[in-house]
């Protein structure tokens, strides 16, 4: 199993450009998450999904959109990139929120630089 | 909203010494998880604690969940250079749909 994969690994954007980050998991997990990580800020939840076709806002959703058309994929979109969105983006997945099934498995991350 | 606080934020530890990192919540947690992120890597799950007062050990690592289920600690003995990284705790308040991560404790090991 590949686990959780993310593409691309690294990207440079100019202000105002758009892009989509792709996350894929092969563990048949119901829950998927998008986080951003900035120095000193830890992991901040952007959006998450509790199943195919559903999405919900996290802690810092502004400027991002997501879609979960297939259970194994969770896409994060930036419609008009801003320098404040320079960050490392992590995708994660978990089975469910049940007490013994909610270990989150993280992808390797996407490093995004917005100029 | 639910907040999970970690202290300290940074630690410099001499190789061979012990250290502890703490995690505190303003609300009672149904469970607490610990993750480790190596420099340049991604967070990796270490352990989950569910019961009040629970203590679990993994070799040199000892994890504890407080009696009131509002705090947790990770104690590492005989620190090695491989212990370098950022340790995150994450907790869920009962009924909440998602985990809340702390900001992490970045650990630097001095050889």
PDB file of C-alpha atoms in Angstrom:
ATOM      1  CA  UNK A   1       0.000   0.000   0.000  1.00  0.00           C
ATOM      2  CA  UNK A   2       1.223   3.492  -0.844  1.00  0.00           C
ATOM      3  CA  UNK A   3      -0.697   4.998   2.078  1.00  0.00           C
ATOM      4  CA  UNK A   4      -1.322   8.702   1.547  1.00  0.00           C
ATOM      5  CA  UNK A   5       0.265  10.395  -1.449  1.00  0.00           C
ATOM      6  CA  UNK A   6       0.304  14.047  -2.422  1.00  0.00           C
ATOM      7  CA  UNK A   7       1.049  15.783  -5.689  1.00  0.00           C
ATOM      8  CA  UNK A   8       2.883  17.951  -6.407  1.00  0.00           C
ATOM      9  CA  UNK A   9       5.716  17.828  -3.873  1.00  0.00           C
ATOM     10  CA  UNK A  10       6.748  21.407  -4.516  1.00  0.00           C
ATOM     11  CA  UNK A  11       5.278  24.324  -6.431  1.00  0.00           C
ATOM     12  CA  UNK A  12       6.008  27.997  -6.993  1.00  0.00           C
ATOM     13  CA  UNK A  13       3.088  30.272  -7.883  1.00  0.00           C
ATOM     14  CA  UNK A  14       2.721  33.914  -8.671  1.00  0.00           C
ATOM     15  CA  UNK A  15       0.150  35.964  -6.784  1.00  0.00           C
ATOM     16  CA  UNK A  16      -3.271  35.500  -8.367  1.00  0.00           C
ATOM     17  CA  UNK A  17      -2.552  32.151  -9.989  1.00  0.00           C
ATOM     18  CA  UNK A  18      -4.656  29.129  -9.213  1.00  0.00           C
ATOM     19  CA  UNK A  19      -3.710  25.548  -8.526  1.00  0.00           C
ATOM     20  CA  UNK A  20      -5.040  22.268  -7.190  1.00  0.00           C
ATOM     21  CA  UNK A  21      -3.295  19.987  -4.746  1.00  0.00           C
ATOM     22  CA  UNK A  22      -4.199  16.329  -5.007  1.00  0.00           C
ATOM     23  CA  UNK A  23      -4.313  13.868  -2.146  1.00  0.00           C
ATOM     24  CA  UNK A  24      -4.917  10.167  -2.646  1.00  0.00           C
ATOM     25  CA  UNK A  25      -5.216   7.332  -0.128  1.00  0.00           C
ATOM     26  CA  UNK A  26      -5.481   3.602  -0.742  1.00  0.00           C
ATOM     27  CA  UNK A  27      -6.550   2.550   2.773  1.00  0.00           C
ATOM     28  CA  UNK A  28     -10.300   2.896   2.194  1.00  0.00           C
ATOM     29  CA  UNK A  29     -10.475   5.608   4.849  1.00  0.00           C
ATOM     30  CA  UNK A  30     -13.682   7.565   5.300  1.00  0.00           C
ATOM     31  CA  UNK A  31     -12.158  10.744   6.722  1.00  0.00           C
ATOM     32  CA  UNK A  32      -9.698  13.002   4.935  1.00  0.00           C
ATOM     33  CA  UNK A  33      -8.145  16.289   6.017  1.00  0.00           C
ATOM     34  CA  UNK A  34      -6.104  19.168   4.675  1.00  0.00           C
ATOM     35  CA  UNK A  35      -3.735  20.994   7.041  1.00  0.00           C
ATOM     36  CA  UNK A  36      -1.268  23.780   6.593  1.00  0.00           C
ATOM     37  CA  UNK A  37       1.876  24.031   8.665  1.00  0.00           C
ATOM     38  CA  UNK A  38       3.668  27.286   9.277  1.00  0.00           C
ATOM     39  CA  UNK A  39       6.618  27.929  11.633  1.00  0.00           C
ATOM     40  CA  UNK A  40       5.445  28.213  15.227  1.00  0.00           C
ATOM     41  CA  UNK A  41       1.799  27.607  14.294  1.00  0.00           C
ATOM     42  CA  UNK A  42       1.636  23.834  14.348  1.00  0.00           C
ATOM     43  CA  UNK A  43      -0.916  22.078  12.156  1.00  0.00           C
ATOM     44  CA  UNK A  44      -3.992  24.081  11.271  1.00  0.00           C
ATOM     45  CA  UNK A  45      -6.976  22.373   9.733  1.00  0.00           C
ATOM     46  CA  UNK A  46      -8.175  23.951   6.489  1.00  0.00           C
ATOM     47  CA  UNK A  47     -11.018  21.663   5.402  1.00  0.00           C
ATOM     48  CA  UNK A  48     -11.986  18.089   6.017  1.00  0.00           C
ATOM     49  CA  UNK A  49     -14.325  15.436   4.673  1.00  0.00           C
ATOM     50  CA  UNK A  50     -16.248  12.746   6.523  1.00  0.00           C
ATOM     51  CA  UNK A  51     -17.027  10.774   3.387  1.00  0.00           C
ATOM     52  CA  UNK A  52     -17.363  10.827  -0.368  1.00  0.00           C
ATOM     53  CA  UNK A  53     -19.293  13.858  -1.546  1.00  0.00           C
ATOM     54  CA  UNK A  54     -19.037  15.727   1.774  1.00  0.00           C
ATOM     55  CA  UNK A  55     -16.770  18.548   2.904  1.00  0.00           C
ATOM     56  CA  UNK A  56     -16.615  20.816   5.936  1.00  0.00           C
ATOM     57  CA  UNK A  57     -14.679  23.900   7.005  1.00  0.00           C
ATOM     58  CA  UNK A  58     -11.848  23.668   9.455  1.00  0.00           C
ATOM     59  CA  UNK A  59      -9.985  26.317  11.375  1.00  0.00           C
ATOM     60  CA  UNK A  60      -8.578  28.345   8.442  1.00  0.00           C
ATOM     61  CA  UNK A  61     -10.773  27.740   5.358  1.00  0.00           C
ATOM     62  CA  UNK A  62     -10.665  31.189   3.733  1.00  0.00           C
ATOM     63  CA  UNK A  63      -9.038  31.261   0.305  1.00  0.00           C
ATOM     64  CA  UNK A  64      -9.348  27.494  -0.197  1.00  0.00           C
ATOM     65  CA  UNK A  65     -11.919  25.147  -1.670  1.00  0.00           C
ATOM     66  CA  UNK A  66     -12.054  21.365  -1.569  1.00  0.00           C
ATOM     67  CA  UNK A  67     -13.804  18.508  -3.282  1.00  0.00           C
ATOM     68  CA  UNK A  68     -14.220  14.816  -2.476  1.00  0.00           C
ATOM     69  CA  UNK A  69     -15.770  13.324  -5.593  1.00  0.00           C
ATOM     70  CA  UNK A  70     -14.194   9.939  -4.975  1.00  0.00           C
ATOM     71  CA  UNK A  71     -13.584   8.308  -1.622  1.00  0.00           C
ATOM     72  CA  UNK A  72      -9.875   7.907  -2.234  1.00  0.00           C
ATOM     73  CA  UNK A  73      -9.200  11.467  -3.401  1.00  0.00           C
ATOM     74  CA  UNK A  74      -9.385  14.833  -1.664  1.00  0.00           C
ATOM     75  CA  UNK A  75      -8.538  17.939  -3.689  1.00  0.00           C
ATOM     76  CA  UNK A  76      -7.514  21.298  -2.297  1.00  0.00           C
ATOM     77  CA  UNK A  77      -7.892  24.310  -4.566  1.00  0.00           C
ATOM     78  CA  UNK A  78      -6.465  27.785  -4.400  1.00  0.00           C
ATOM     79  CA  UNK A  79      -8.446  30.020  -6.748  1.00  0.00           C
ATOM     80  CA  UNK A  80      -6.264  33.122  -6.453  1.00  0.00           C
ATOM     81  CA  UNK A  81      -3.041  32.458  -4.582  1.00  0.00           C
ATOM     82  CA  UNK A  82      -1.705  35.014  -2.116  1.00  0.00           C
ATOM     83  CA  UNK A  83       1.748  35.221  -0.461  1.00  0.00           C
ATOM     84  CA  UNK A  84       0.053  34.438   2.875  1.00  0.00           C
ATOM     85  CA  UNK A  85      -0.703  30.988   1.487  1.00  0.00           C
ATOM     86  CA  UNK A  86       2.992  30.133   1.302  1.00  0.00           C
ATOM     87  CA  UNK A  87       3.154  27.087   3.519  1.00  0.00           C
ATOM     88  CA  UNK A  88       3.605  23.348   3.740  1.00  0.00           C
ATOM     89  CA  UNK A  89       0.340  21.537   3.082  1.00  0.00           C
ATOM     90  CA  UNK A  90      -0.329  18.108   4.553  1.00  0.00           C
ATOM     91  CA  UNK A  91      -3.131  15.784   3.683  1.00  0.00           C
ATOM     92  CA  UNK A  92      -4.204  13.101   6.155  1.00  0.00           C
ATOM     93  CA  UNK A  93      -6.771  10.353   6.344  1.00  0.00           C
ATOM     94  CA  UNK A  94      -8.357   8.231   9.057  1.00  0.00           C
ATOM     95  CA  UNK A  95     -10.850   5.414   9.300  1.00  0.00           C
ATOM     96  CA  UNK A  96     -13.425   7.182  11.429  1.00  0.00           C
ATOM     97  CA  UNK A  97     -13.691   9.307  14.590  1.00  0.00           C
ATOM     98  CA  UNK A  98     -14.254   6.247  16.737  1.00  0.00           C
ATOM     99  CA  UNK A  99     -11.979   5.959  19.751  1.00  0.00           C
ATOM    100  CA  UNK A 100      -9.769   3.241  18.325  1.00  0.00           C
ATOM    101  CA  UNK A 101      -9.951   4.074  14.649  1.00  0.00           C
ATOM    102  CA  UNK A 102      -8.969   7.684  14.284  1.00  0.00           C
ATOM    103  CA  UNK A 103      -5.234   7.486  13.848  1.00  0.00           C
ATOM    104  CA  UNK A 104      -4.412  10.021  11.184  1.00  0.00           C
ATOM    105  CA  UNK A 105      -2.043   8.979   8.414  1.00  0.00           C
ATOM    106  CA  UNK A 106      -0.256  11.880   6.810  1.00  0.00           C
ATOM    107  CA  UNK A 107       1.055  12.345   3.310  1.00  0.00           C
ATOM    108  CA  UNK A 108       4.588  13.602   2.643  1.00  0.00           C
ATOM    109  CA  UNK A 109       3.461  17.203   2.172  1.00  0.00           C
ATOM    110  CA  UNK A 110       3.412  19.824  -0.566  1.00  0.00           C
ATOM    111  CA  UNK A 111       5.665  22.833  -0.236  1.00  0.00           C
ATOM    112  CA  UNK A 112       4.028  25.875  -1.813  1.00  0.00           C
ATOM    113  CA  UNK A 113       5.722  29.211  -2.392  1.00  0.00           C
ATOM    114  CA  UNK A 114       3.604  32.130  -3.567  1.00  0.00           C
ATOM    115  CA  UNK A 115       5.572  35.073  -4.913  1.00  0.00           C
TER     116      UNK A 115
ATOM    117  CA  UNK B   1     -13.446  26.296  20.537  1.00  0.00           C
ATOM    118  CA  UNK B   2     -11.464  23.384  21.792  1.00  0.00           C
ATOM    119  CA  UNK B   3      -7.797  24.218  22.333  1.00  0.00           C
ATOM    120  CA  UNK B   4      -4.852  21.989  23.066  1.00  0.00           C
ATOM    121  CA  UNK B   5      -1.788  23.740  24.450  1.00  0.00           C
ATOM    122  CA  UNK B   6       1.717  22.302  24.460  1.00  0.00           C
ATOM    123  CA  UNK B   7       4.595  23.359  26.647  1.00  0.00           C
ATOM    124  CA  UNK B   8       7.374  23.994  26.113  1.00  0.00           C
ATOM    125  CA  UNK B   9       7.369  25.035  22.470  1.00  0.00           C
ATOM    126  CA  UNK B  10      11.103  24.431  22.116  1.00  0.00           C
ATOM    127  CA  UNK B  11      13.597  22.273  23.997  1.00  0.00           C
ATOM    128  CA  UNK B  12      17.318  21.718  23.715  1.00  0.00           C
ATOM    129  CA  UNK B  13      18.265  18.415  25.296  1.00  0.00           C
ATOM    130  CA  UNK B  14      21.702  16.985  25.916  1.00  0.00           C
ATOM    131  CA  UNK B  15      22.152  13.514  24.488  1.00  0.00           C
ATOM    132  CA  UNK B  16      21.721  10.975  27.253  1.00  0.00           C
ATOM    133  CA  UNK B  17      19.478  13.158  29.419  1.00  0.00           C
ATOM    134  CA  UNK B  18      15.742  12.799  30.003  1.00  0.00           C
ATOM    135  CA  UNK B  19      13.040  15.278  29.066  1.00  0.00           C
ATOM    136  CA  UNK B  20       9.284  15.707  29.259  1.00  0.00           C
ATOM    137  CA  UNK B  21       6.815  17.530  27.068  1.00  0.00           C
ATOM    138  CA  UNK B  22       3.319  18.453  28.199  1.00  0.00           C
ATOM    139  CA  UNK B  23      -0.077  18.835  26.640  1.00  0.00           C
ATOM    140  CA  UNK B  24      -3.020  20.626  28.291  1.00  0.00           C
ATOM    141  CA  UNK B  25      -6.630  21.087  27.298  1.00  0.00           C
ATOM    142  CA  UNK B  26      -9.302  23.472  28.565  1.00  0.00           C
ATOM    143  CA  UNK B  27     -11.920  20.765  28.102  1.00  0.00           C
ATOM    144  CA  UNK B  28     -12.161  17.091  28.973  1.00  0.00           C
ATOM    145  CA  UNK B  29     -10.842  14.929  26.174  1.00  0.00           C
ATOM    146  CA  UNK B  30     -12.234  11.605  25.020  1.00  0.00           C
ATOM    147  CA  UNK B  31      -8.758  10.596  23.876  1.00  0.00           C
ATOM    148  CA  UNK B  32      -5.305  12.004  23.227  1.00  0.00           C
ATOM    149  CA  UNK B  33      -2.866  11.121  20.479  1.00  0.00           C
ATOM    150  CA  UNK B  34       0.833  11.830  20.100  1.00  0.00           C
ATOM    151  CA  UNK B  35       2.649  12.292  16.794  1.00  0.00           C
ATOM    152  CA  UNK B  36       6.285  12.831  15.892  1.00  0.00           C
ATOM    153  CA  UNK B  37       7.529  14.826  12.934  1.00  0.00           C
ATOM    154  CA  UNK B  38      11.165  14.526  11.940  1.00  0.00           C
ATOM    155  CA  UNK B  39      12.806  17.582  10.348  1.00  0.00           C
ATOM    156  CA  UNK B  40      11.619  17.811   6.743  1.00  0.00           C
ATOM    157  CA  UNK B  41       9.166  14.963   7.257  1.00  0.00           C
ATOM    158  CA  UNK B  42       5.519  14.484   7.996  1.00  0.00           C
ATOM    159  CA  UNK B  43       3.752  13.725  11.300  1.00  0.00           C
ATOM    160  CA  UNK B  44       3.750  10.063  12.227  1.00  0.00           C
ATOM    161  CA  UNK B  45       1.398   8.555  14.786  1.00  0.00           C
ATOM    162  CA  UNK B  46       3.045   7.341  17.995  1.00  0.00           C
ATOM    163  CA  UNK B  47       0.271   6.365  20.367  1.00  0.00           C
ATOM    164  CA  UNK B  48      -3.282   6.958  21.563  1.00  0.00           C
ATOM    165  CA  UNK B  49      -4.480   7.121  25.180  1.00  0.00           C
ATOM    166  CA  UNK B  50      -8.131   6.743  26.037  1.00  0.00           C
ATOM    167  CA  UNK B  51      -8.548   5.905  29.731  1.00  0.00           C
ATOM    168  CA  UNK B  52      -8.231   8.249  32.680  1.00  0.00           C
ATOM    169  CA  UNK B  53      -4.783   7.886  34.268  1.00  0.00           C
ATOM    170  CA  UNK B  54      -3.585   5.605  31.479  1.00  0.00           C
ATOM    171  CA  UNK B  55       0.160   5.057  31.122  1.00  0.00           C
ATOM    172  CA  UNK B  56       1.751   3.455  28.085  1.00  0.00           C
ATOM    173  CA  UNK B  57       5.390   2.782  27.331  1.00  0.00           C
ATOM    174  CA  UNK B  58       7.271   2.393  24.076  1.00  0.00           C
ATOM    175  CA  UNK B  59      10.899   1.550  24.862  1.00  0.00           C
ATOM    176  CA  UNK B  60      12.334   4.868  26.165  1.00  0.00           C
ATOM    177  CA  UNK B  61       9.054   6.771  25.727  1.00  0.00           C
ATOM    178  CA  UNK B  62       6.405   6.938  28.457  1.00  0.00           C
ATOM    179  CA  UNK B  63       3.007   8.466  27.707  1.00  0.00           C
ATOM    180  CA  UNK B  64       0.528   9.451  30.387  1.00  0.00           C
ATOM    181  CA  UNK B  65      -3.083  10.642  30.314  1.00  0.00           C
ATOM    182  CA  UNK B  66      -4.195  12.672  33.302  1.00  0.00           C
ATOM    183  CA  UNK B  67      -6.848  11.534  35.756  1.00  0.00           C
ATOM    184  CA  UNK B  68      -9.163  14.351  34.677  1.00  0.00           C
ATOM    185  CA  UNK B  69      -8.429  13.629  31.003  1.00  0.00           C
ATOM    186  CA  UNK B  70      -7.400  17.250  30.455  1.00  0.00           C
ATOM    187  CA  UNK B  71      -3.659  16.795  30.221  1.00  0.00           C
ATOM    188  CA  UNK B  72      -1.038  14.421  28.948  1.00  0.00           C
ATOM    189  CA  UNK B  73       2.709  14.057  29.001  1.00  0.00           C
ATOM    190  CA  UNK B  74       5.443  12.367  27.028  1.00  0.00           C
ATOM    191  CA  UNK B  75       8.642  11.515  28.872  1.00  0.00           C
ATOM    192  CA  UNK B  76      11.737  10.344  27.014  1.00  0.00           C
ATOM    193  CA  UNK B  77      14.684   8.838  28.849  1.00  0.00           C
ATOM    194  CA  UNK B  78      18.308   8.635  27.714  1.00  0.00           C
ATOM    195  CA  UNK B  79      17.723  10.940  24.774  1.00  0.00           C
ATOM    196  CA  UNK B  80      19.302   9.921  21.488  1.00  0.00           C
ATOM    197  CA  UNK B  81      19.988  11.966  18.360  1.00  0.00           C
ATOM    198  CA  UNK B  82      17.159  10.061  16.666  1.00  0.00           C
ATOM    199  CA  UNK B  83      14.716  11.724  19.086  1.00  0.00           C
ATOM    200  CA  UNK B  84      15.143  15.059  17.325  1.00  0.00           C
ATOM    201  CA  UNK B  85      11.938  16.417  15.849  1.00  0.00           C
ATOM    202  CA  UNK B  86       8.644  18.020  16.746  1.00  0.00           C
ATOM    203  CA  UNK B  87       6.223  16.197  19.009  1.00  0.00           C
ATOM    204  CA  UNK B  88       2.536  16.987  18.614  1.00  0.00           C
ATOM    205  CA  UNK B  89      -0.343  16.046  20.813  1.00  0.00           C
ATOM    206  CA  UNK B  90      -3.884  15.973  19.461  1.00  0.00           C
ATOM    207  CA  UNK B  91      -7.069  15.612  21.428  1.00  0.00           C
ATOM    208  CA  UNK B  92     -10.745  15.218  20.800  1.00  0.00           C
ATOM    209  CA  UNK B  93     -13.438  16.647  23.054  1.00  0.00           C
ATOM    210  CA  UNK B  94     -16.415  14.321  23.399  1.00  0.00           C
ATOM    211  CA  UNK B  95     -18.868  14.745  20.538  1.00  0.00           C
ATOM    212  CA  UNK B  96     -16.485  16.857  18.508  1.00  0.00           C
ATOM    213  CA  UNK B  97     -15.996  15.678  14.962  1.00  0.00           C
ATOM    214  CA  UNK B  98     -12.265  16.213  14.709  1.00  0.00           C
ATOM    215  CA  UNK B  99      -8.967  16.255  16.527  1.00  0.00           C
ATOM    216  CA  UNK B 100      -7.402  19.500  17.719  1.00  0.00           C
ATOM    217  CA  UNK B 101      -3.626  19.568  17.377  1.00  0.00           C
ATOM    218  CA  UNK B 102      -1.297  21.431  19.674  1.00  0.00           C
ATOM    219  CA  UNK B 103       1.392  23.661  18.187  1.00  0.00           C
ATOM    220  CA  UNK B 104       4.065  21.104  18.893  1.00  0.00           C
ATOM    221  CA  UNK B 105       7.253  20.864  20.941  1.00  0.00           C
ATOM    222  CA  UNK B 106      10.357  21.173  18.792  1.00  0.00           C
ATOM    223  CA  UNK B 107      13.191  19.151  20.302  1.00  0.00           C
ATOM    224  CA  UNK B 108      16.847  19.668  19.404  1.00  0.00           C
ATOM    225  CA  UNK B 109      19.326  17.098  20.668  1.00  0.00           C
ATOM    226  CA  UNK B 110      22.821  18.283  21.505  1.00  0.00           C
ATOM    227  CA  UNK B 111      25.444  15.561  20.934  1.00  0.00           C
TER     228      UNK B 111
END
